[in-house]
mmCIF file of C-alpha atoms in Angstrom:
data_model
loop_
_atom_site.group_PDB
_atom_site.id
_atom_site.type_symbol
_atom_site.label_atom_id
_atom_site.label_comp_id
_atom_site.label_asym_id
_atom_site.label_seq_id
_atom_site.Cartn_x
_atom_site.Cartn_y
_atom_site.Cartn_z
ATOM 1 C CA MET A 1 -32.024 -184.591 97.265
ATOM 2 C CA SER A 2 -30.486 -187.510 99.099
ATOM 3 C CA PHE A 3 -30.518 -188.168 102.867
ATOM 4 C CA ASP A 4 -27.659 -190.010 104.599
ATOM 5 C CA PHE A 5 -29.124 -191.853 107.600
ATOM 6 C CA LYS A 6 -25.667 -192.402 109.125
ATOM 7 C CA THR A 7 -24.533 -188.769 109.103
ATOM 8 C CA GLY A 8 -27.914 -187.035 108.999
ATOM 9 C CA THR A 9 -26.866 -184.879 106.050
ATOM 10 C CA ILE A 10 -28.975 -183.814 103.088
ATOM 11 C CA GLU A 11 -27.372 -183.385 99.678
ATOM 12 C CA ALA A 12 -28.945 -181.634 96.699
ATOM 13 C CA LEU A 13 -28.383 -183.872 93.681
ATOM 14 C CA SER A 14 -29.874 -181.602 91.045
ATOM 15 C CA SER A 15 -31.670 -178.294 90.629
ATOM 16 C CA ILE A 16 -33.469 -179.495 87.491
ATOM 17 C CA ASP A 17 -37.239 -179.866 87.770
ATOM 18 C CA PHE A 18 -38.082 -183.496 87.019
ATOM 19 C CA LYS A 19 -40.409 -186.381 87.869
ATOM 20 C CA THR A 20 -39.305 -189.795 89.103
ATOM 21 C CA SER A 21 -40.294 -191.290 85.733
ATOM 22 C CA SER A 22 -37.620 -189.148 84.075
ATOM 23 C CA LEU A 23 -34.641 -190.273 86.163
ATOM 24 C CA THR A 24 -32.716 -193.530 86.206
ATOM 25 C CA ALA A 25 -29.507 -194.856 87.728
ATOM 26 C CA ASP A 26 -26.942 -196.860 85.751
ATOM 27 C CA PRO A 27 -26.318 -200.118 87.692
ATOM 28 C CA GLN A 28 -22.869 -200.426 86.091
ATOM 29 C CA THR A 29 -21.545 -197.047 87.254
ATOM 30 C CA GLY A 30 -24.048 -195.761 89.828
ATOM 31 C CA ARG A 31 -24.382 -192.614 87.728
ATOM 32 C CA LEU A 32 -27.779 -190.867 87.942
ATOM 33 C CA TYR A 33 -29.323 -189.566 84.723
ATOM 34 C CA ILE A 34 -32.325 -187.262 84.497
ATOM 35 C CA LEU A 35 -34.307 -185.663 81.694
ATOM 36 C CA ASP A 36 -34.655 -181.902 81.466
ATOM 37 C CA LYS A 37 -37.785 -180.096 80.256
ATOM 38 C CA ASN A 38 -36.561 -180.401 76.656
ATOM 39 C CA GLY A 39 -36.386 -184.178 76.844
ATOM 40 C CA GLN A 40 -32.581 -184.299 76.922
ATOM 41 C CA ILE A 41 -30.435 -186.416 79.231
ATOM 42 C CA ARG A 42 -28.570 -184.508 81.935
ATOM 43 C CA THR A 43 -25.821 -185.651 84.278
ATOM 44 C CA ASP A 44 -22.805 -184.133 85.996
ATOM 45 C CA GLU A 45 -20.551 -185.729 83.385
ATOM 46 C CA THR A 46 -20.088 -184.323 79.903
ATOM 47 C CA LEU A 47 -21.808 -186.197 77.089
ATOM 48 C CA THR A 48 -19.015 -185.126 74.722
ATOM 49 C CA ASP A 49 -16.529 -187.417 76.459
ATOM 50 C CA LYS A 50 -15.670 -190.126 73.913
ATOM 51 C CA LYS A 51 -15.783 -192.771 76.654
ATOM 52 C CA HIS A 52 -19.222 -191.720 77.897
ATOM 53 C CA LYS A 53 -21.728 -194.513 77.243
ATOM 54 C CA MET A 54 -24.600 -192.051 76.777
ATOM 55 C CA LYS A 55 -22.819 -190.421 73.851
ATOM 56 C CA LEU A 56 -24.053 -193.210 71.572
ATOM 57 C CA LEU A 57 -27.661 -192.486 72.476
ATOM 58 C CA ALA A 58 -27.179 -188.708 72.378
ATOM 59 C CA LYS A 59 -26.120 -188.987 68.712
ATOM 60 C CA ARG A 60 -29.578 -190.342 67.866
ATOM 61 C CA GLY A 61 -31.126 -186.909 68.402
ATOM 62 C CA LEU A 62 -34.136 -188.155 70.350
ATOM 63 C CA VAL A 63 -36.581 -186.174 72.463
ATOM 64 C CA LEU A 64 -37.206 -188.317 75.536
ATOM 65 C CA ARG A 65 -40.130 -188.532 77.942
ATOM 66 C CA GLU A 66 -39.039 -191.438 80.153
ATOM 67 C CA ILE A 67 -35.869 -193.514 80.587
ATOM 68 C CA ARG A 68 -35.165 -196.659 82.612
ATOM 69 C CA PHE A 69 -32.070 -198.882 82.801
ATOM 70 C CA ASN A 70 -32.517 -202.623 83.122
ATOM 71 C CA GLN A 71 -31.009 -204.479 86.079
ATOM 72 C CA SER A 72 -27.609 -205.051 84.456
ATOM 73 C CA GLY A 73 -27.278 -201.627 82.824
ATOM 74 C CA ASN A 74 -26.740 -202.862 79.260
ATOM 75 C CA LEU A 75 -30.201 -201.866 77.998
ATOM 76 C CA LEU A 76 -32.133 -198.629 78.384
ATOM 77 C CA ALA A 77 -35.903 -198.628 77.886
ATOM 78 C CA LEU A 78 -37.204 -195.266 76.777
ATOM 79 C CA ILE A 79 -40.292 -193.437 75.620
ATOM 80 C CA GLY A 80 -39.169 -190.908 73.051
ATOM 81 C CA ARG A 81 -39.461 -189.620 69.521
ATOM 82 C CA HIS A 82 -37.210 -188.522 66.688
ATOM 83 C CA ARG A 83 -37.091 -184.758 66.246
ATOM 84 C CA SER A 84 -38.780 -185.097 62.854
ATOM 85 C CA GLU A 85 -41.742 -186.958 64.373
ATOM 86 C CA SER A 86 -44.606 -185.879 66.614
ATOM 87 C CA ARG A 87 -45.592 -189.221 68.142
ATOM 88 C CA TYR A 88 -43.692 -190.832 70.980
ATOM 89 C CA LYS A 89 -42.642 -194.496 70.830
ATOM 90 C CA LEU A 90 -41.556 -197.159 73.269
ATOM 91 C CA MET A 91 -37.989 -198.198 72.373
ATOM 92 C CA THR A 92 -34.913 -199.852 73.847
ATOM 93 C CA PHE A 93 -31.266 -198.951 73.302
ATOM 94 C CA ASP A 94 -28.467 -201.533 73.482
ATOM 95 C CA PHE A 95 -25.223 -199.812 74.493
ATOM 96 C CA LYS A 96 -23.001 -202.762 73.530
ATOM 97 C CA TYR A 97 -24.198 -202.893 69.923
ATOM 98 C CA ASP A 98 -25.279 -199.246 69.515
ATOM 99 C CA ASN A 99 -28.710 -200.543 68.526
ATOM 100 C CA LEU A 100 -31.983 -198.624 68.845
ATOM 101 C CA ASN A 101 -34.897 -201.081 68.827
ATOM 102 C CA GLU A 102 -38.123 -199.430 67.657
ATOM 103 C CA HIS A 103 -40.084 -202.680 67.225
ATOM 104 C CA PHE A 104 -42.622 -201.918 69.963
ATOM 105 C CA GLU A 105 -46.233 -201.166 69.104
ATOM 106 C CA GLY A 106 -47.771 -197.905 70.309
ATOM 107 C CA GLY A 107 -46.003 -195.547 72.679
ATOM 108 C CA ASN A 108 -47.761 -192.193 72.532
ATOM 109 C CA ILE A 109 -50.101 -193.247 75.335
ATOM 110 C CA TYR A 110 -47.556 -195.149 77.444
ATOM 111 C CA ARG A 111 -46.259 -194.037 80.825
ATOM 112 C CA ASN A 112 -44.414 -195.505 83.848
ATOM 113 C CA LEU A 113 -41.659 -197.628 82.294
ATOM 114 C CA ASN A 114 -40.291 -200.465 84.413
ATOM 115 C CA TRP A 115 -38.222 -203.620 83.931
ATOM 116 C CA SER A 116 -38.919 -206.988 85.522
ATOM 117 C CA GLY A 117 -36.396 -208.440 87.951
ATOM 118 C CA SER A 118 -34.641 -210.541 85.306
ATOM 119 C CA SER A 119 -34.780 -207.670 82.771
ATOM 120 C CA GLY A 120 -36.653 -209.918 80.338
ATOM 121 C CA LEU A 121 -39.926 -207.982 80.490
ATOM 122 C CA ILE A 122 -40.952 -204.320 80.281
ATOM 123 C CA SER A 123 -44.172 -202.956 81.770
ATOM 124 C CA VAL A 124 -45.907 -199.680 80.947
ATOM 125 C CA THR A 125 -49.137 -197.969 81.904
ATOM 126 C CA HIS A 126 -51.321 -198.048 78.785
ATOM 127 C CA LEU A 127 -53.706 -195.073 78.808
ATOM 128 C CA ASN A 128 -57.032 -195.823 77.119
ATOM 129 C CA LYS A 129 -58.123 -192.424 75.831
ATOM 130 C CA PRO A 130 -60.594 -190.766 75.721
ATOM 131 C CA VAL A 131 -62.108 -193.184 78.241
ATOM 132 C CA PHE A 132 -60.808 -192.641 81.784
ATOM 133 C CA ALA A 133 -59.127 -196.038 82.015
ATOM 134 C CA SER A 134 -55.693 -197.624 81.944
ATOM 135 C CA ASP A 135 -54.133 -201.082 81.826
ATOM 136 C CA ILE A 136 -50.713 -202.552 82.458
ATOM 137 C CA ARG A 137 -49.136 -203.627 79.147
ATOM 138 C CA ILE A 138 -46.206 -206.043 79.184
ATOM 139 C CA PHE A 139 -43.624 -206.586 76.423
ATOM 140 C CA ASP A 140 -40.557 -208.761 76.260
ATOM 141 C CA TRP A 141 -37.203 -207.021 75.809
ATOM 142 C CA SER A 142 -37.258 -207.488 72.019
ATOM 143 C CA GLY A 143 -40.596 -205.730 71.530
ATOM 144 C CA LYS A 144 -43.058 -208.632 71.492
ATOM 145 C CA HIS A 145 -46.397 -207.770 73.126
ATOM 146 C CA ILE A 146 -46.986 -210.360 75.864
ATOM 147 C CA ILE A 147 -50.196 -209.399 77.689
ATOM 148 C CA ASP A 148 -52.456 -206.590 78.883
ATOM 149 C CA ILE A 149 -53.488 -206.735 82.541
ATOM 150 C CA HIS A 150 -56.981 -205.249 82.554
ATOM 151 C CA SER A 151 -59.877 -204.642 84.936
ATOM 152 C CA ASP A 152 -63.380 -203.510 83.993
ATOM 153 C CA THR A 153 -63.812 -201.673 87.301
ATOM 154 C CA VAL A 154 -60.309 -200.581 88.363
ATOM 155 C CA ARG A 155 -57.898 -198.252 86.588
ATOM 156 C CA LEU A 156 -54.456 -199.889 86.768
ATOM 157 C CA SER A 157 -51.176 -197.961 86.588
ATOM 158 C CA GLN A 158 -47.572 -197.585 87.830
ATOM 159 C CA ALA A 159 -46.437 -201.222 87.902
ATOM 160 C CA VAL A 160 -43.231 -202.198 89.751
ATOM 161 C CA TRP A 161 -41.512 -205.601 89.849
ATOM 162 C CA GLY A 162 -38.787 -205.638 92.498
ATOM 163 C CA ASN A 163 -36.647 -208.774 92.062
ATOM 164 C CA SER A 164 -39.471 -210.730 90.465
ATOM 165 C CA SER A 165 -40.355 -211.461 86.866
ATOM 166 C CA SER A 166 -43.470 -213.475 87.727
ATOM 167 C CA ARG A 167 -45.161 -210.985 90.084
ATOM 168 C CA LEU A 168 -45.727 -207.246 89.940
ATOM 169 C CA VAL A 169 -47.461 -204.590 92.034
ATOM 170 C CA CYS A 170 -49.520 -201.750 90.603
ATOM 171 C CA VAL A 171 -51.790 -198.921 91.736
ATOM 172 C CA GLY A 172 -55.534 -199.402 91.423
ATOM 173 C CA GLN A 173 -58.104 -196.611 91.259
ATOM 174 C CA SER A 174 -61.857 -197.228 91.332
ATOM 175 C CA ALA A 175 -65.098 -195.562 92.338
ATOM 176 C CA THR A 176 -64.542 -196.720 95.929
ATOM 177 C CA GLY A 177 -60.944 -195.560 96.381
ATOM 178 C CA TYR A 178 -57.342 -196.559 95.790
ATOM 179 C CA SER A 179 -55.349 -199.737 96.310
ATOM 180 C CA LEU A 180 -52.058 -201.521 95.747
ATOM 181 C CA LEU A 181 -52.605 -204.784 93.896
ATOM 182 C CA LYS A 182 -50.277 -207.728 93.347
ATOM 183 C CA PHE A 183 -50.663 -209.535 90.026
ATOM 184 C CA LYS A 184 -49.090 -212.561 88.415
ATOM 185 C CA ASN A 185 -47.517 -211.780 85.067
ATOM 186 C CA ASP A 186 -50.275 -213.786 83.375
ATOM 187 C CA GLY A 187 -52.774 -211.153 84.513
ATOM 188 C CA GLN A 188 -54.269 -213.044 87.468
ATOM 189 C CA LEU A 189 -54.858 -211.019 90.645
ATOM 190 C CA ALA A 190 -52.797 -212.538 93.453
ATOM 191 C CA GLU A 191 -53.486 -210.204 96.399
ATOM 192 C CA VAL A 192 -54.893 -206.834 97.453
ATOM 193 C CA LEU A 193 -52.042 -205.361 99.500
ATOM 194 C CA ILE A 194 -53.644 -202.152 100.801
ATOM 195 C CA LYS A 195 -56.788 -200.078 100.355
ATOM 196 C CA SER A 196 -56.919 -196.310 100.839
ATOM 197 C CA ASN A 197 -59.392 -193.459 100.568
ATOM 198 C CA ASP A 198 -56.475 -191.156 99.708
ATOM 199 C CA PRO A 199 -54.697 -191.218 96.335
ATOM 200 C CA VAL A 200 -51.829 -193.723 96.178
ATOM 201 C CA PHE A 201 -48.980 -193.128 93.748
ATOM 202 C CA GLU A 202 -45.342 -193.780 92.759
ATOM 203 C CA PRO A 203 -44.685 -197.149 94.423
ATOM 204 C CA PHE A 204 -41.064 -198.296 94.396
ATOM 205 C CA PHE A 205 -38.981 -201.089 95.890
ATOM 206 C CA ALA A 206 -35.936 -200.518 98.106
ATOM 207 C CA GLY A 207 -33.982 -202.355 100.796
ATOM 208 C CA ASN A 208 -32.794 -205.189 98.509
ATOM 209 C CA ASN A 209 -36.239 -205.021 96.907
ATOM 210 C CA GLN A 210 -37.888 -206.361 100.064
ATOM 211 C CA LYS A 211 -39.672 -203.162 101.079
ATOM 212 C CA LEU A 212 -42.374 -201.562 98.958
ATOM 213 C CA PHE A 213 -42.608 -197.789 99.432
ATOM 214 C CA PHE A 214 -45.474 -195.615 98.205
ATOM 215 C CA PHE A 215 -46.903 -192.126 98.629
ATOM 216 C CA THR A 216 -50.381 -190.963 99.627
ATOM 217 C CA LYS A 217 -51.913 -187.490 99.535
ATOM 218 C CA ASN A 218 -54.658 -186.583 102.019
ATOM 219 C CA SER A 219 -57.525 -184.088 101.751
ATOM 220 C CA GLU A 220 -55.226 -181.303 102.976
ATOM 221 C CA GLN A 221 -52.841 -182.079 100.071
ATOM 222 C CA LYS A 222 -50.188 -183.334 102.483
ATOM 223 C CA MET A 223 -48.019 -186.151 101.146
ATOM 224 C CA GLN A 224 -46.984 -189.101 103.270
ATOM 225 C CA LEU A 225 -44.467 -191.854 102.537
ATOM 226 C CA TRP A 226 -45.340 -195.386 103.644
ATOM 227 C CA TYR A 227 -43.789 -198.809 103.257
ATOM 228 C CA ILE A 228 -44.739 -202.431 103.694
ATOM 229 C CA ASP A 229 -42.456 -205.457 103.946
ATOM 230 C CA LEU A 230 -42.955 -207.390 100.749
ATOM 231 C CA GLU A 231 -40.825 -209.817 98.794
ATOM 232 C CA LEU A 232 -42.351 -210.822 95.471
#
């Protein structure tokens, strides 16, 4: 749903069950795309329209887990697989050249796609199974592995960049609780933004990327939305 603060009205955008990782907005058109339970892109436009930019990707016959447009809307990062395959991959799709780039290592254990502010870098949560651990893995747009941001004591996940390409914020989980951590893109910890005894999840930037929003869930399973003023 969407809430209009000026008119006080609530609008239902979709009745499809989805997670925030499976929706993305096209910066060029403002069109919202979401993934259904079958890993297919859904929108209120028809994908059979010859002028529809998603038609090029739809022809690839992919099963998708996550999708995310870059800042300019010309590239789509995705975690998906071909129907003939069982393992998911990290890929990018270039709408201008109808090019699917599969030159990224791994993918089956990646989650939480996000682009940096300049759209030159892609971050993912890298799940280290079977050990209960995770890192932030960063690639450049072409598929080159840049760095893993790792902690021996804190499980890192759900990185967001805002307008920055040199700083990012991610969720930390340790034996003592939860936190929001600001890192440099070289892996150096810059600042601990908040600490919480309650689970922290799904951070996102809004308000010209100068406010960082995040959710917490207390012992009664009640969710709360918080924000802090932050410009990376």
